[in-house]
């Protein structure tokens, strides 16, 4: 496609006329439109990136987005007029927003990120010593053994009982993973979905009997945490500051983005639950401009590269993530299938709501 050329300066010099011609990188005939919407807080840094903004501008898009917890997004989508799109971190809240907006078309998923557990190396070594974690000697990829963790929760296992934990005074009290509030945040809700799946003999909870069977486990896992944060970036920032729980449930992209942007990761270890859930970042387009944004995020080569630079796995080109993460620390799994990471099936929104209610101990 030919680039349109704009005359930006005319200089008369020595009786001649010189023109400075500057290329306009927008697609031919494109007009800049403002696209307003809602995004999960984990994508805020991506949309604020100067290169991302510049590439969107080349495509004629000026994106204005408010960030919020994915599970609160449906309420805002219902109450906020004039939105072009909503961009939660998983498919379940996206389906609810589709229902509210009375949409029938299939939403696009430009990129995804598996959920992981981050810990300091000393903690990972204790977990490995007690058969709660493994590390592949060939690749350095860590896995977290979900069945053993579920058994630890059921048995009220304490850090002090673990071999090697007494050398680390910060490891005390009952062993649990810290998450966000499942009532407001997608990652917290997906943690409950994952726990319920593993505890239900690796089958999705699909009815009230299944919810009842895992109720006590979910309530234990949730109540141990005390007050929970409403967005995924808060507990992750606490971990980076050296405060909070020894084990944090997070998006892989959060840890990968630190490494890719040259920020310190210290002795962070990324543990992949051997059965995990994927965060399918789903664009629900309310208008034609919202759909245009979704298509650009999925199909534009420059944006796919930038997505990978923020630790996200582009749906159309997942190898972009693997290529960037080679030789990075901490170690990331370039191929989840090769690393034998299984994917849990997520329950319906109705059953996930029931699981959240069970975890909170409310009726």
mmCIF file of N, CA and C in Angstrom, residues 181-183 218-219 222 228 355-362:
data_model
loop_
_atom_site.group_PDB
_atom_site.id
_atom_site.type_symbol
_atom_site.label_atom_id
_atom_site.label_comp_id
_atom_site.label_asym_id
_atom_site.label_seq_id
_atom_site.Cartn_x
_atom_site.Cartn_y
_atom_site.Cartn_z
ATOM 1 N N UNK A 181 -8.953 -11.192 45.128
ATOM 2 C CA UNK A 181 -10.325 -11.450 45.550
ATOM 3 C C UNK A 181 -11.113 -12.049 44.384
ATOM 4 N N UNK A 182 -11.632 -13.273 44.519
ATOM 5 C CA UNK A 182 -12.333 -13.899 43.398
ATOM 6 C C UNK A 182 -13.646 -13.219 43.027
ATOM 7 N N UNK A 183 -14.150 -12.359 43.909
ATOM 8 C CA UNK A 183 -15.382 -11.645 43.592
ATOM 9 C C UNK A 183 -15.146 -10.449 42.674
ATOM 10 N N UNK A 218 -12.289 -25.071 49.201
ATOM 11 C CA UNK A 218 -12.229 -23.708 48.684
ATOM 12 C C UNK A 218 -12.317 -22.689 49.815
ATOM 13 N N UNK A 219 -13.151 -22.984 50.794
ATOM 14 C CA UNK A 219 -13.286 -22.054 51.926
ATOM 15 C C UNK A 219 -11.966 -21.967 52.700
ATOM 16 N N UNK A 222 -9.373 -19.969 50.679
ATOM 17 C CA UNK A 222 -9.676 -18.537 50.601
ATOM 18 C C UNK A 222 -9.555 -17.853 51.963
ATOM 19 N N UNK A 228 -8.049 -9.709 50.800
ATOM 20 C CA UNK A 228 -7.451 -9.921 49.482
ATOM 21 C C UNK A 228 -7.490 -8.640 48.662
ATOM 22 N N UNK A 355 -18.992 -21.421 43.126
ATOM 23 C CA UNK A 355 -17.716 -21.770 43.741
ATOM 24 C C UNK A 355 -17.150 -20.583 44.524
ATOM 25 N N UNK A 356 -17.293 -19.390 43.980
ATOM 26 C CA UNK A 356 -16.825 -18.183 44.677
ATOM 27 C C UNK A 356 -17.610 -17.974 45.961
ATOM 28 N N UNK A 357 -18.916 -18.150 45.887
ATOM 29 C CA UNK A 357 -19.771 -18.030 47.081
ATOM 30 C C UNK A 357 -19.358 -19.047 48.136
ATOM 31 N N UNK A 358 -19.069 -20.281 47.709
ATOM 32 C CA UNK A 358 -18.624 -21.313 48.646
ATOM 33 C C UNK A 358 -17.311 -20.936 49.298
ATOM 34 N N UNK A 359 -16.376 -20.408 48.494
ATOM 35 C CA UNK A 359 -15.059 -20.021 49.027
ATOM 36 C C UNK A 359 -15.183 -18.903 50.043
ATOM 37 N N UNK A 360 -16.118 -17.991 49.810
ATOM 38 C CA UNK A 360 -16.317 -16.855 50.718
ATOM 39 C C UNK A 360 -17.116 -17.241 51.963
ATOM 40 N N UNK A 361 -17.717 -18.444 51.938
ATOM 41 C CA UNK A 361 -18.484 -18.886 53.091
ATOM 42 C C UNK A 361 -19.803 -18.188 53.229
ATOM 43 N N UNK A 362 -20.322 -17.642 52.105
ATOM 44 C CA UNK A 362 -21.620 -16.952 52.122
ATOM 45 C C UNK A 362 -22.655 -17.834 51.461
#
